Coordinates of C-alpha atoms in Angstrom, one line a residue:
X252 CA 83.5 -27.6 29.4
X253 CA 85.4 -26.9 26.4
X254 CA 84.7 -29.4 23.9
X255 CA 80.8 -29.9 25.2
X256 CA 78.6 -28.8 22.7
X257 CA 75.8 -26.3 23.8
X258 CA 73.2 -28.4 25.3
X259 CA 69.2 -27.9 24.2
X260 CA 66.4 -27.2 26.9
X261 CA 65.2 -30.6 25.9
X262 CA 68.1 -32.4 27.1
X263 CA 68.3 -30.1 30.1
X264 CA 65.0 -31.3 30.9
X265 CA 65.9 -35.2 30.4
X266 CA 68.5 -35.1 32.7
X267 CA 66.4 -33.0 35.1
X268 CA 63.9 -36.0 35.1
X269 CA 66.6 -39.0 35.4
X270 CA 68.0 -37.5 38.5
X271 CA 64.8 -37.2 40.1
X272 CA 63.7 -40.8 38.8
X273 CA 67.4 -42.7 38.8
X274 CA 69.8 -40.6 40.7
X275 CA 72.1 -43.3 40.2
X276 CA 72.0 -43.0 37.0
X277 CA 72.3 -39.8 36.6
X278 CA 75.1 -40.0 38.4
X279 CA 76.8 -41.8 35.6
X280 CA 75.6 -39.9 33.0
X281 CA 77.1 -37.2 34.4
X282 CA 80.4 -38.7 34.2
X283 CA 80.2 -39.2 30.1
X284 CA 82.2 -36.4 29.4
X285 CA 85.2 -37.5 31.6
X286 CA 84.8 -40.3 30.6
X287 CA 85.5 -39.7 26.7
X288 CA 88.4 -37.8 27.9
X289 CA 89.8 -41.1 29.5
X290 CA 89.1 -43.1 25.6
X291 CA 86.4 -44.9 27.6
X292 CA 83.0 -46.1 25.8
X293 CA 79.9 -45.0 27.3
X294 CA 78.1 -47.2 25.1
X295 CA 74.5 -48.2 24.9
X296 CA 74.5 -52.2 25.7
X297 CA 72.3 -53.2 22.6
X298 CA 71.3 -56.6 24.4
X299 CA 70.2 -59.0 21.5
X300 CA 68.8 -61.6 24.6
X301 CA 66.9 -64.1 22.7
X302 CA 65.9 -64.2 18.9
X303 CA 62.5 -65.4 19.1
X304 CA 60.3 -62.9 17.0
X305 CA 56.5 -63.1 16.1
X306 CA 57.4 -61.3 12.5
X307 CA 59.1 -62.5 9.9
X308 CA 60.2 -58.5 8.6
X309 CA 61.6 -57.7 5.3
X310 CA 64.5 -56.1 6.6
X311 CA 65.5 -58.4 9.6
X312 CA 68.9 -58.0 10.7
X313 CA 69.7 -60.8 12.8
X314 CA 67.9 -63.0 10.5
X315 CA 71.4 -65.6 9.9
X316 CA 71.8 -65.2 14.3
X317 CA 68.4 -67.3 14.1
X318 CA 67.9 -70.8 14.1
X319 CA 69.1 -73.9 16.3
X320 CA 72.4 -74.2 17.9
X321 CA 74.2 -75.7 20.0
X322 CA 76.3 -72.9 21.3
X323 CA 75.5 -71.6 25.2
X324 CA 72.7 -68.9 25.6
X325 CA 72.6 -66.6 28.3
X326 CA 70.8 -67.4 31.4
X327 CA 69.7 -65.2 34.0
X328 CA 72.7 -65.6 35.6
X329 CA 74.5 -64.9 32.6
X330 CA 72.7 -61.1 32.7
X331 CA 73.3 -60.5 36.3
X332 CA 77.1 -61.3 35.8
X333 CA 77.3 -59.0 32.3
X334 CA 75.4 -56.1 34.1
X335 CA 77.8 -56.0 37.3
X336 CA 80.4 -55.8 34.7
X337 CA 78.7 -53.1 32.8
X338 CA 77.7 -51.0 35.5
X339 CA 81.3 -51.3 37.0
X340 CA 82.7 -49.7 33.8
X341 CA 80.5 -46.7 34.4
X342 CA 77.9 -47.7 31.5
X343 CA 74.2 -46.3 32.3
X344 CA 72.2 -47.7 29.2
X345 CA 70.6 -50.4 27.5
X346 CA 68.4 -51.9 24.9
X347 CA 66.6 -55.2 25.1
X348 CA 66.1 -56.7 21.8
X349 CA 65.7 -59.4 20.2
X350 CA 63.9 -60.9 18.6
X351 CA 60.7 -59.3 20.0
X352 CA 61.2 -59.2 23.3
X353 CA 57.6 -59.2 24.4
X354 CA 57.7 -62.6 23.7
X355 CA 60.0 -63.2 25.9
X356 CA 58.7 -65.5 29.0
X357 CA 60.9 -64.4 31.3
X358 CA 61.3 -61.0 30.8
X359 CA 60.2 -59.7 34.2
X360 CA 63.7 -62.1 35.3
X361 CA 65.5 -60.5 32.5
X362 CA 64.6 -57.0 33.7
X363 CA 65.2 -57.4 37.0
X364 CA 68.5 -59.2 36.4
X365 CA 69.5 -56.2 34.7
X366 CA 68.5 -53.7 37.7
X367 CA 66.5 -50.8 37.0
X368 CA 68.0 -48.8 39.6
X369 CA 71.3 -49.1 38.1
X370 CA 70.4 -48.5 34.3
X371 CA 67.9 -46.8 31.8
X372 CA 65.9 -49.7 30.2
X373 CA 64.7 -49.1 26.9
X374 CA 62.6 -51.5 25.2
X375 CA 62.5 -52.3 21.3
X376 CA 59.4 -54.1 20.2
X377 CA 57.3 -53.9 17.1
X378 CA 53.7 -53.4 19.3
X379 CA 51.4 -56.3 18.9
X380 CA 51.6 -57.5 22.3
X381 CA 51.7 -53.9 23.8
X382 CA 48.5 -53.9 25.6
X383 CA 47.1 -52.1 28.5
X384 CA 47.7 -54.4 31.0
X385 CA 51.3 -55.0 29.4
X386 CA 52.3 -51.4 29.5
X387 CA 51.3 -50.5 32.7
X388 CA 53.1 -54.0 33.8
X389 CA 56.6 -53.6 32.0
X390 CA 56.3 -49.2 33.2
X391 CA 56.1 -50.8 36.9
X392 CA 58.6 -53.4 36.8
X393 CA 61.4 -50.6 35.6
X394 CA 61.2 -50.5 31.7
X395 CA 61.4 -46.5 31.1
X396 CA 60.9 -46.5 27.2
X397 CA 59.7 -48.7 24.3
X398 CA 61.4 -48.1 21.1
X399 CA 58.6 -49.0 19.2
X400 CA 58.9 -50.1 15.2
X401 CA 56.8 -49.0 12.1
X402 CA 58.2 -48.8 9.3
X403 CA 55.4 -47.2 6.8
X404 CA 52.9 -44.8 7.1
X405 CA 51.1 -46.6 4.9
X406 CA 49.1 -49.6 6.5
X407 CA 49.6 -52.1 3.3
X408 CA 53.4 -50.9 3.0
X409 CA 54.1 -51.8 6.4
X410 CA 52.1 -55.1 6.9
X411 CA 53.8 -56.5 4.0
X412 CA 57.1 -55.3 5.1
X413 CA 56.7 -57.0 8.4
X414 CA 55.0 -60.3 7.3
X415 CA 51.9 -60.0 9.9
X416 CA 48.3 -58.6 8.6
X417 CA 47.4 -56.2 11.0
X418 CA 50.5 -55.3 12.4
X419 CA 50.4 -51.3 11.6
X420 CA 46.8 -51.5 13.1
X421 CA 48.4 -53.1 16.5
X422 CA 51.1 -50.9 16.3
X423 CA 48.9 -47.7 15.8
X424 CA 47.0 -48.8 18.9
X425 CA 50.5 -49.2 20.7
X426 CA 51.3 -45.5 20.3
X427 CA 48.1 -44.7 22.3
X428 CA 48.8 -47.5 25.1
X429 CA 52.3 -46.5 26.1
X430 CA 51.3 -42.9 26.3
X431 CA 48.1 -43.5 28.6
X432 CA 50.0 -45.7 30.6
X433 CA 53.2 -43.0 30.8
X434 CA 55.6 -44.8 29.5
X435 CA 58.0 -43.1 27.7
X436 CA 57.9 -44.0 24.0
X437 CA 59.8 -42.8 20.3
X438 CA 59.3 -44.6 17.4
X439 CA 61.8 -46.4 15.1
X440 CA 61.5 -46.7 11.7
X441 CA 64.0 -48.0 8.8
X442 CA 64.7 -45.4 5.9
X443 CA 66.0 -46.6 2.7
X444 CA 67.6 -44.1 0.4
X445 CA 64.0 -44.2 -2.0
X446 CA 61.9 -43.6 1.2
X447 CA 64.0 -40.8 2.7
X448 CA 62.7 -38.3 0.0
X449 CA 59.0 -39.3 0.0
X450 CA 55.7 -37.4 1.0
X451 CA 55.1 -40.5 3.2
X452 CA 57.7 -40.3 5.1
X453 CA 57.3 -36.3 5.9
X454 CA 54.3 -37.1 7.4
X455 CA 55.2 -40.0 9.4
X456 CA 57.5 -37.7 11.4
X457 CA 54.9 -34.9 11.4
X458 CA 52.3 -37.4 12.8
X459 CA 54.3 -38.4 16.0
X460 CA 56.1 -35.1 16.5
X461 CA 52.2 -33.8 16.5
X462 CA 51.7 -36.1 19.3
X463 CA 55.0 -34.9 21.0
X464 CA 56.8 -38.6 20.3
X465 CA 60.1 -38.2 18.3
X466 CA 61.4 -40.1 15.6
X467 CA 64.4 -42.4 15.4
X468 CA 65.4 -43.3 12.1
X469 CA 67.7 -45.9 11.1
X470 CA 69.3 -46.1 8.0
X471 CA 69.1 -49.2 5.4
X472 CA 71.8 -51.5 5.8
X473 CA 73.0 -54.4 3.4
X474 CA 73.1 -57.3 6.0
X475 CA 70.8 -59.7 7.5
X476 CA 67.9 -60.4 5.1
X477 CA 69.2 -57.3 3.2
X478 CA 72.4 -59.1 2.7
X479 CA 73.8 -57.5 -0.8
X480 CA 71.1 -55.3 -1.2
X481 CA 73.1 -52.1 -2.2
X482 CA 70.5 -50.1 -3.5
X483 CA 68.8 -49.0 -0.5
X484 CA 71.4 -47.6 1.2
X485 CA 72.4 -44.1 1.3
X486 CA 74.8 -41.2 0.5
X487 CA 76.3 -38.7 2.2
X488 CA 74.5 -36.3 0.1
X489 CA 71.2 -38.2 1.4
X490 CA 72.7 -37.9 5.1
X491 CA 72.8 -33.7 4.4
X492 CA 69.3 -34.0 3.7
X493 CA 68.6 -35.7 6.8
X494 CA 70.4 -33.5 8.7
X495 CA 68.3 -30.5 7.0
X496 CA 65.3 -32.5 8.7
X497 CA 66.8 -32.6 12.3
X498 CA 66.7 -28.9 12.4
X499 CA 62.9 -28.6 11.3
X500 CA 61.3 -31.8 13.1
X501 CA 62.0 -33.9 16.2
X502 CA 64.0 -36.6 14.3
X503 CA 67.4 -38.1 15.2
X504 CA 69.7 -40.9 13.9
X505 CA 73.0 -42.2 16.0
X506 CA 74.9 -39.7 14.5
X507 CA 72.9 -36.9 16.1
X508 CA 74.5 -35.7 19.3
X509 CA 73.7 -36.9 22.4
X510 CA 74.4 -35.9 26.0
X511 CA 76.2 -32.4 24.4
X512 CA 78.9 -34.9 22.5
X513 CA 79.0 -35.3 19.3
X514 CA 80.9 -39.0 18.2
X515 CA 79.9 -39.2 14.8
X516 CA 80.1 -43.3 14.3
X517 CA 79.2 -44.6 17.6
X518 CA 80.5 -48.3 17.1
X519 CA 81.7 -49.5 20.6
X520 CA 82.4 -45.8 21.9
X521 CA 78.6 -45.4 21.7
X522 CA 76.8 -48.4 21.5
X523 CA 77.8 -52.1 21.0
X524 CA 75.4 -55.0 20.6
X525 CA 75.7 -58.8 23.0
X526 CA 74.2 -61.3 21.1
X527 CA 72.2 -64.1 22.9
X528 CA 75.6 -66.2 22.4
X529 CA 77.5 -63.6 24.1
X530 CA 79.5 -62.1 21.2
X531 CA 79.9 -58.8 21.5
X532 CA 79.3 -56.7 18.2
X533 CA 80.9 -53.1 17.4
X534 CA 77.0 -52.2 16.6
X535 CA 73.8 -54.1 15.5
X536 CA 74.7 -54.6 11.9
X537 CA 78.5 -54.7 11.9
X538 CA 78.5 -58.7 12.0
X539 CA 82.1 -59.3 14.0
X540 CA 82.6 -60.5 17.4
X541 CA 85.0 -58.3 19.5
X542 CA 85.0 -61.1 21.7
X543 CA 82.5 -62.7 24.2
X544 CA 81.7 -62.4 27.8
X545 CA 81.4 -65.8 28.7
X546 CA 85.2 -66.6 28.4
X547 CA 86.5 -63.0 29.3
X548 CA 85.7 -59.4 30.5
X549 CA 83.5 -57.2 29.4
X550 CA 86.1 -54.4 29.9
X551 CA 89.0 -56.3 28.0
X552 CA 86.3 -56.9 25.3
X553 CA 85.4 -53.1 24.3
X554 CA 89.3 -51.7 25.0
X555 CA 90.0 -54.9 22.2
X556 CA 87.2 -52.5 20.1
X557 CA 88.3 -49.2 20.8
X558 CA 91.9 -50.4 19.1
X559 CA 90.3 -50.9 15.7
X560 CA 90.3 -47.4 14.2
X561 CA 87.3 -47.7 12.7
X562 CA 85.5 -48.1 16.0
X563 CA 88.5 -46.0 18.3
X564 CA 88.4 -42.7 16.2
X565 CA 86.3 -39.8 15.0
X566 CA 84.7 -41.1 12.0
X567 CA 82.1 -38.8 10.4
X568 CA 79.7 -41.1 9.1
X569 CA 77.5 -44.5 9.6
X570 CA 80.2 -46.8 8.1
X571 CA 77.9 -49.8 7.9
X572 CA 74.9 -47.7 6.0
X573 CA 77.0 -45.2 3.6
X574 CA 80.6 -46.1 3.4
X575 CA 81.1 -48.4 0.4
X576 CA 84.9 -48.8 0.6
X577 CA 84.0 -50.3 4.5
X578 CA 80.9 -52.1 3.6
X579 CA 82.6 -53.5 0.0
X580 CA 86.3 -54.2 1.7
X581 CA 85.5 -55.4 5.5
X582 CA 81.5 -56.2 5.1
X583 CA 81.3 -58.0 1.8
X584 CA 84.7 -59.6 1.3
X585 CA 85.2 -60.9 5.1
X586 CA 81.6 -61.4 6.9
X587 CA 79.4 -62.4 3.9
X588 CA 79.0 -66.0 3.3
X589 CA 80.4 -66.9 6.7
X590 CA 78.7 -68.3 10.1
X591 CA 78.4 -65.3 12.2
X592 CA 79.5 -63.8 14.1
X593 CA 83.0 -63.6 12.2
X594 CA 85.8 -63.2 14.3
X595 CA 87.5 -59.6 14.1
X596 CA 91.2 -61.5 13.9
X597 CA 89.7 -62.4 10.9
X598 CA 88.4 -58.9 9.3
X599 CA 90.3 -56.3 10.7
X600 CA 94.1 -56.7 9.9
X601 CA 97.5 -54.5 11.9
X602 CA 97.0 -51.9 9.6
X603 CA 93.4 -51.4 11.2
X604 CA 94.5 -50.9 14.6
X605 CA 94.4 -47.0 16.1
X606 CA 96.8 -45.3 16.4
X607 CA 95.5 -42.9 19.2
X608 CA 92.9 -42.6 21.4
X609 CA 89.2 -41.2 20.2
X610 CA 89.7 -38.7 23.7
X611 CA 92.9 -37.4 21.4
X612 CA 90.7 -36.7 18.7
X613 CA 88.7 -33.1 19.2
X614 CA 86.2 -33.6 16.6
X615 CA 84.5 -36.2 19.2
X616 CA 83.5 -33.2 20.9
X617 CA 83.1 -30.4 17.7
X618 CA 79.8 -28.3 18.0

């Protein structure tokens, strides 16, 4: 496999567990290399099933999607059809998000409609509602892992950031609860340019690493409640510093190599979002629709997204967190101030079409 990066022991162990517990999902994952070589997506589906939430977070990326609307929303039958198509495409992973998924009254039906035997299921949560009974229950119905959001190791800062007093205490308790229930867990945390270099951030990583828990870092994005907030954005030097931390700690970003593959920016090829209203976004933070699953097949939509060079070719940065040209020319000029999501036909022109599928770019598989 000349284009495959060396596989770590941790990666090998994860695959062994997957092979034992979800053999059908494992078979799909083992075809990821082949799919990428054919120029196909291996995306995690970030499924924004419902925007209801019990928090009012300072950085909420879906703030402008929330509120009353007459748009068609997902019913359980629609979920079943979406994931039937996703399975046919060889996709294997989903993250249930919102909003706050543990507020969904039809959460059990949602998981069943996705089908835990066919997908590895992550669930975002702020931890407020994750008690012992809930943790055991969601593991029992097929949720593989929770992705717990915590944005400061300082209780007051986290509570202020999340807009709910006691949010830190409940989140920390939910960590122990998940571990006790045998539910997979990693921590998600938003990092601004300013936070990246603080002692608090290092203590945050070390605390959870010492518990055997990995930390996923989301770089701050100038969208949602942070629309126009460019002061918090990282630059390439900051990202190089983050790469050095990855060598020392169990910490990672969307740019971190996964499944032995370095895809750079994973928009469309490694992740896409599906909104409550059926629109497919290249990533959770690029609020342009490449199509709607209520109107056309998922495969056609994904192929359209891969035909846009920013998503279909190798990009060695997070374009919505660091690439100021992309942010200024596409997001600020063509998305800000408009009803969301904005159609990709309004955002990207003919010169934005890719001239080669990403499988022809060997950097996609660089070591």
